[in-house]
PDB file of C-alpha atoms in Angstrom:
ATOM      1  CA  MET C   1     -12.522 -14.698 -15.165  1.00 48.00           C
ATOM      2  CA  GLN C   2     -11.303 -18.194 -15.767  1.00 52.00           C
ATOM      3  CA  THR C   3     -13.819 -20.883 -16.720  1.00 50.00           C
ATOM      4  CA  PRO C   4     -14.221 -23.431 -13.897  1.00 51.00           C
ATOM      5  CA  ARG C   5     -12.627 -26.804 -14.528  1.00 52.00           C
ATOM      6  CA  ASN C   6     -14.224 -29.928 -13.132  1.00 50.00           C
ATOM      7  CA  ASP C   7     -11.503 -32.313 -14.188  1.00 51.00           C
ATOM      8  CA  THR C   8      -8.993 -33.539 -11.638  1.00 53.00           C
ATOM      9  CA  SER C   9      -6.470 -34.657 -14.218  1.00 51.00           C
ATOM     10  CA  HIS C  10      -4.068 -31.846 -13.232  1.00 47.00           C
ATOM     11  CA  PRO C  11      -3.260 -32.486  -9.569  1.00 70.00           C
ATOM     12  CA  ARG C  12       0.116 -30.821 -10.063  1.00 84.00           C
ATOM     13  CA  PRO C  13       1.091 -27.643 -11.879  1.00 90.00           C
ATOM     14  CA  ARG C  14       1.751 -27.927 -15.594  1.00 92.00           C
ATOM     15  CA  LEU C  15       5.348 -26.851 -14.952  1.00 92.00           C
ATOM     16  CA  ASP C  16       7.583 -26.454 -11.917  1.00 93.00           C
ATOM     17  CA  ILE C  17       8.698 -22.863 -12.414  1.00 93.00           C
ATOM     18  CA  ALA C  18      10.608 -22.748  -9.115  1.00 92.00           C
ATOM     19  CA  ARG C  19      12.809 -25.611 -10.321  1.00 94.00           C
ATOM     20  CA  LEU C  20      13.084 -24.632 -13.987  1.00 95.00           C
ATOM     21  CA  ALA C  21      13.531 -20.866 -13.569  1.00 96.00           C
ATOM     22  CA  PRO C  22      14.899 -20.669 -10.020  1.00 96.00           C
ATOM     23  CA  ALA C  23      16.566 -17.251 -10.260  1.00 97.00           C
ATOM     24  CA  SER C  24      13.428 -15.615 -11.630  1.00 96.00           C
ATOM     25  CA  TYR C  25      11.206 -17.319  -9.081  1.00 94.00           C
ATOM     26  CA  ARG C  26      13.530 -16.324  -6.213  1.00 97.00           C
ATOM     27  CA  ALA C  27      13.332 -12.722  -7.451  1.00 97.00           C
ATOM     28  CA  PHE C  28       9.526 -12.798  -7.095  1.00 97.00           C
ATOM     29  CA  LEU C  29       9.942 -14.179  -3.583  1.00 96.00           C
ATOM     30  CA  ALA C  30      12.476 -11.457  -2.749  1.00 97.00           C
ATOM     31  CA  VAL C  31      10.003  -8.772  -3.796  1.00 97.00           C
ATOM     32  CA  ASP C  32       7.350 -10.462  -1.646  1.00 97.00           C
ATOM     33  CA  ALA C  33       9.729 -10.472   1.330  1.00 97.00           C
ATOM     34  CA  ALA C  34      10.532  -6.783   0.812  1.00 97.00           C
ATOM     35  CA  LEU C  35       6.831  -5.912   0.685  1.00 98.00           C
ATOM     36  CA  ARG C  36       6.267  -7.734   3.971  1.00 96.00           C
ATOM     37  CA  GLU C  37       8.699  -5.207   5.491  1.00 97.00           C
ATOM     38  CA  SER C  38       6.954  -2.220   3.904  1.00 97.00           C
ATOM     39  CA  PRO C  39       4.689   0.184   5.794  1.00 97.00           C
ATOM     40  CA  LEU C  40       1.574  -1.192   4.067  1.00 98.00           C
ATOM     41  CA  ALA C  41      -0.615  -2.718   6.789  1.00 97.00           C
ATOM     42  CA  PRO C  42      -0.385  -6.541   6.698  1.00 97.00           C
ATOM     43  CA  ARG C  43      -4.164  -6.990   6.592  1.00 97.00           C
ATOM     44  CA  ILE C  44      -4.490  -4.567   3.680  1.00 98.00           C
ATOM     45  CA  ARG C  45      -1.658  -6.397   1.949  1.00 98.00           C
ATOM     46  CA  GLU C  46      -3.528  -9.701   2.192  1.00 98.00           C
ATOM     47  CA  LEU C  47      -6.919  -8.211   1.276  1.00 98.00           C
ATOM     48  CA  VAL C  48      -5.539  -6.801  -1.967  1.00 98.00           C
ATOM     49  CA  LYS C  49      -3.830 -10.101  -2.787  1.00 98.00           C
ATOM     50  CA  ILE C  50      -7.136 -11.891  -2.290  1.00 98.00           C
ATOM     51  CA  ARG C  51      -9.127  -9.388  -4.372  1.00 98.00           C
ATOM     52  CA  ALA C  52      -6.723  -9.353  -7.318  1.00 98.00           C
ATOM     53  CA  SER C  53      -6.530 -13.148  -7.234  1.00 98.00           C
ATOM     54  CA  GLN C  54     -10.338 -13.397  -7.251  1.00 98.00           C
ATOM     55  CA  HIS C  55     -10.436 -11.188 -10.354  1.00 97.00           C
ATOM     56  CA  ASN C  56      -7.724 -13.201 -12.058  1.00 97.00           C
ATOM     57  CA  GLY C  57      -9.170 -16.606 -11.142  1.00 96.00           C
ATOM     58  CA  CYS C  58      -6.063 -17.822  -9.308  1.00 97.00           C
ATOM     59  CA  VAL C  59      -7.251 -20.544  -6.945  1.00 95.00           C
ATOM     60  CA  LEU C  60      -3.746 -21.049  -5.558  1.00 94.00           C
ATOM     61  CA  CYS C  61      -3.389 -17.390  -4.541  1.00 96.00           C
ATOM     62  CA  VAL C  62      -6.933 -16.993  -3.213  1.00 97.00           C
ATOM     63  CA  ASP C  63      -6.439 -20.048  -1.019  1.00 96.00           C
ATOM     64  CA  MET C  64      -2.946 -19.035   0.105  1.00 96.00           C
ATOM     65  CA  HIS C  65      -3.818 -15.449   0.972  1.00 97.00           C
ATOM     66  CA  VAL C  66      -7.074 -16.271   2.731  1.00 98.00           C
ATOM     67  CA  ARG C  67      -5.010 -18.586   4.930  1.00 97.00           C
ATOM     68  CA  GLU C  68      -2.398 -15.868   5.476  1.00 97.00           C
ATOM     69  CA  ALA C  69      -5.103 -13.324   6.337  1.00 98.00           C
ATOM     70  CA  ARG C  70      -6.586 -15.734   8.879  1.00 98.00           C
ATOM     71  CA  HIS C  71      -3.104 -16.175  10.350  1.00 97.00           C
ATOM     72  CA  LEU C  72      -3.005 -12.382  10.770  1.00 96.00           C
ATOM     73  CA  GLY C  73      -6.310 -12.509  12.667  1.00 97.00           C
ATOM     74  CA  GLU C  74      -8.673 -11.616   9.836  1.00 97.00           C
ATOM     75  CA  SER C  75     -12.271 -12.727  10.495  1.00 97.00           C
ATOM     76  CA  ASP C  76     -14.141 -15.182   8.305  1.00 97.00           C
ATOM     77  CA  GLU C  77     -16.944 -12.629   8.013  1.00 97.00           C
ATOM     78  CA  ARG C  78     -14.653 -10.040   6.415  1.00 98.00           C
ATOM     79  CA  LEU C  79     -12.969 -12.644   4.223  1.00 98.00           C
ATOM     80  CA  HIS C  80     -16.361 -13.751   2.901  1.00 97.00           C
ATOM     81  CA  GLN C  81     -17.167 -10.140   2.066  1.00 97.00           C
ATOM     82  CA  VAL C  82     -13.984  -9.236   0.177  1.00 98.00           C
ATOM     83  CA  VAL C  83     -15.718 -10.129  -3.079  1.00 97.00           C
ATOM     84  CA  VAL C  84     -18.521  -7.638  -2.263  1.00 98.00           C
ATOM     85  CA  TRP C  85     -16.434  -5.074  -0.384  1.00 98.00           C
ATOM     86  CA  ARG C  86     -18.250  -2.108  -1.951  1.00 97.00           C
ATOM     87  CA  GLU C  87     -21.530  -3.241  -0.395  1.00 98.00           C
ATOM     88  CA  SER C  88     -19.993  -4.355   2.909  1.00 98.00           C
ATOM     89  CA  LEU C  89     -19.883  -2.175   6.009  1.00 97.00           C
ATOM     90  CA  LEU C  90     -16.887  -4.076   7.405  1.00 98.00           C
ATOM     91  CA  PHE C  91     -13.998  -2.309   5.645  1.00 98.00           C
ATOM     92  CA  SER C  92     -12.212   0.893   6.647  1.00 98.00           C
ATOM     93  CA  ASP C  93     -11.646   3.835   4.321  1.00 98.00           C
ATOM     94  CA  ALA C  94      -8.015   2.756   3.820  1.00 98.00           C
ATOM     95  CA  GLU C  95      -9.060  -0.807   2.995  1.00 98.00           C
ATOM     96  CA  ARG C  96     -11.748   0.420   0.588  1.00 98.00           C
ATOM     97  CA  ALA C  97      -9.278   2.708  -1.171  1.00 98.00           C
ATOM     98  CA  ALA C  98      -6.724  -0.111  -1.443  1.00 98.00           C
ATOM     99  CA  LEU C  99      -9.342  -2.526  -2.799  1.00 98.00           C
ATOM    100  CA  ALA C 100     -10.574   0.044  -5.331  1.00 98.00           C
ATOM    101  CA  TYR C 101      -6.987   0.657  -6.460  1.00 98.00           C
ATOM    102  CA  THR C 102      -6.433  -3.105  -6.684  1.00 98.00           C
ATOM    103  CA  GLU C 103      -9.426  -3.611  -8.946  1.00 98.00           C
ATOM    104  CA  ALA C 104      -8.529  -0.670 -11.180  1.00 98.00           C
ATOM    105  CA  ALA C 105      -4.873  -1.706 -11.503  1.00 98.00           C
ATOM    106  CA  THR C 106      -5.790  -5.358 -12.049  1.00 98.00           C
ATOM    107  CA  GLN C 107      -8.337  -4.627 -14.774  1.00 95.00           C
ATOM    108  CA  LEU C 108      -6.500  -1.623 -16.309  1.00 92.00           C
ATOM    109  CA  GLY C 109      -9.262  -0.143 -18.420  1.00 90.00           C
ATOM    110  CA  PRO C 110      -8.718   2.498 -21.107  1.00 92.00           C
ATOM    111  CA  GLU C 111      -7.872   5.208 -18.562  1.00 91.00           C
ATOM    112  CA  GLY C 112      -5.680   2.953 -16.425  1.00 94.00           C
ATOM    113  CA  VAL C 113      -6.286   3.793 -12.773  1.00 97.00           C
ATOM    114  CA  PRO C 114      -8.844   6.621 -12.741  1.00 96.00           C
ATOM    115  CA  ASP C 115      -7.868   9.830 -10.950  1.00 97.00           C
ATOM    116  CA  ALA C 116     -10.734   9.420  -8.466  1.00 97.00           C
ATOM    117  CA  VAL C 117      -9.419   5.987  -7.424  1.00 98.00           C
ATOM    118  CA  TRP C 118      -5.856   7.283  -7.124  1.00 98.00           C
ATOM    119  CA  ASP C 119      -6.931  10.373  -5.193  1.00 98.00           C
ATOM    120  CA  ALA C 120      -8.986   8.279  -2.758  1.00 98.00           C
ATOM    121  CA  ALA C 121      -5.980   6.042  -2.047  1.00 98.00           C
ATOM    122  CA  ARG C 122      -3.671   9.026  -1.702  1.00 98.00           C
ATOM    123  CA  ALA C 123      -6.086  10.624   0.775  1.00 98.00           C
ATOM    124  CA  VAL C 124      -5.915   7.704   3.238  1.00 98.00           C
ATOM    125  CA  LEU C 125      -2.434   6.212   2.711  1.00 98.00           C
ATOM    126  CA  ASP C 126       0.904   7.905   3.249  1.00 98.00           C
ATOM    127  CA  GLU C 127       3.221   7.961   0.236  1.00 98.00           C
ATOM    128  CA  ALA C 128       5.353   5.025   1.406  1.00 98.00           C
ATOM    129  CA  SER C 129       2.263   2.863   1.961  1.00 98.00           C
ATOM    130  CA  LEU C 130       0.847   3.948  -1.397  1.00 98.00           C
ATOM    131  CA  ALA C 131       4.105   3.014  -3.111  1.00 98.00           C
ATOM    132  CA  ALA C 132       4.008  -0.376  -1.393  1.00 98.00           C
ATOM    133  CA  LEU C 133       0.391  -0.835  -2.513  1.00 98.00           C
ATOM    134  CA  VAL C 134       1.372  -0.167  -6.131  1.00 98.00           C
ATOM    135  CA  ALA C 135       4.205  -2.706  -5.885  1.00 98.00           C
ATOM    136  CA  GLN C 136       2.034  -5.256  -4.048  1.00 98.00           C
ATOM    137  CA  VAL C 137      -0.737  -5.145  -6.637  1.00 98.00           C
ATOM    138  CA  ALA C 138       1.791  -5.438  -9.468  1.00 98.00           C
ATOM    139  CA  LEU C 139       3.423  -8.433  -7.772  1.00 98.00           C
ATOM    140  CA  ILE C 140       0.225 -10.354  -7.042  1.00 98.00           C
ATOM    141  CA  ASN C 141      -0.939  -9.818 -10.610  1.00 98.00           C
ATOM    142  CA  ALA C 142       2.389 -11.186 -11.865  1.00 98.00           C
ATOM    143  CA  LEU C 143       2.111 -14.199  -9.553  1.00 97.00           C
ATOM    144  CA  ASN C 144      -1.484 -14.788 -10.673  1.00 97.00           C
ATOM    145  CA  ARG C 145      -0.179 -14.846 -14.226  1.00 97.00           C
ATOM    146  CA  ILE C 146       2.097 -17.685 -13.224  1.00 95.00           C
ATOM    147  CA  GLY C 147      -0.417 -19.630 -11.131  1.00 94.00           C
ATOM    148  CA  VAL C 148      -3.343 -19.487 -13.579  1.00 96.00           C
ATOM    149  CA  PRO C 149      -1.572 -20.612 -16.788  1.00 96.00           C
ATOM    150  CA  LEU C 150       0.309 -23.336 -14.907  1.00 95.00           C
ATOM    151  CA  ARG C 151      -2.943 -24.454 -13.211  1.00 93.00           C
ATOM    152  CA  THR C 152      -1.186 -24.498  -9.875  1.00 92.00           C
ATOM    153  CA  PRO C 153      -3.504 -26.058  -7.279  1.00 89.00           C
ATOM    154  CA  PRO C 154      -3.740 -24.917  -3.656  1.00 92.00           C
ATOM    155  CA  GLY C 155      -0.956 -26.341  -1.530  1.00 79.00           C
ATOM    156  CA  ALA C 156       1.436 -26.801  -4.449  1.00 67.00           C
ATOM    157  CA  VAL C 157       3.438 -23.694  -3.502  1.00 65.00           C
ATOM    158  CA  THR C 158       4.193 -22.574   0.032  1.00 54.00           C
ATOM    159  CA  HIS C 159       5.991 -19.247  -0.332  1.00 53.00           C
ATOM    160  CA  ALA C 160       3.613 -17.222   1.845  1.00 44.00           C
ATOM    161  CA  ARG C 161       4.915 -15.757   5.108  1.00 39.00           C
TER     162      ARG C 161
END
């Protein structure tokens, strides 16, 4: 987890990647657009983006995807409980499996994604949705690894939706 910064000396990102590496940045956006057309439920898609971004300390992505989830009708109560989803009674089996997969794939311990986590996701998601989940978690982790090092503040990028 990233150490909190109290300074406000970085109101803008360290680097404008969209301007300086436009083809690469557009490719990330194209993958995001394709995933929005996938069979993965939109609310699950946003929940996993939020959870991975919480783990990675990406304030830009947490802010952006909480807003997107609200746009999709997600309740504040559930959004507040994403960080403690294991203890919460508000998430479905499919959401729990997707969040467990997200944490395992984001942290990638010595055994990668444990069989029990994979099997739980496979039990509640069809193969196309599971494939989209794998791609979605990989993408949000990649985007977090842009947002965190560049210290991109909320509102600096508006590629959601």
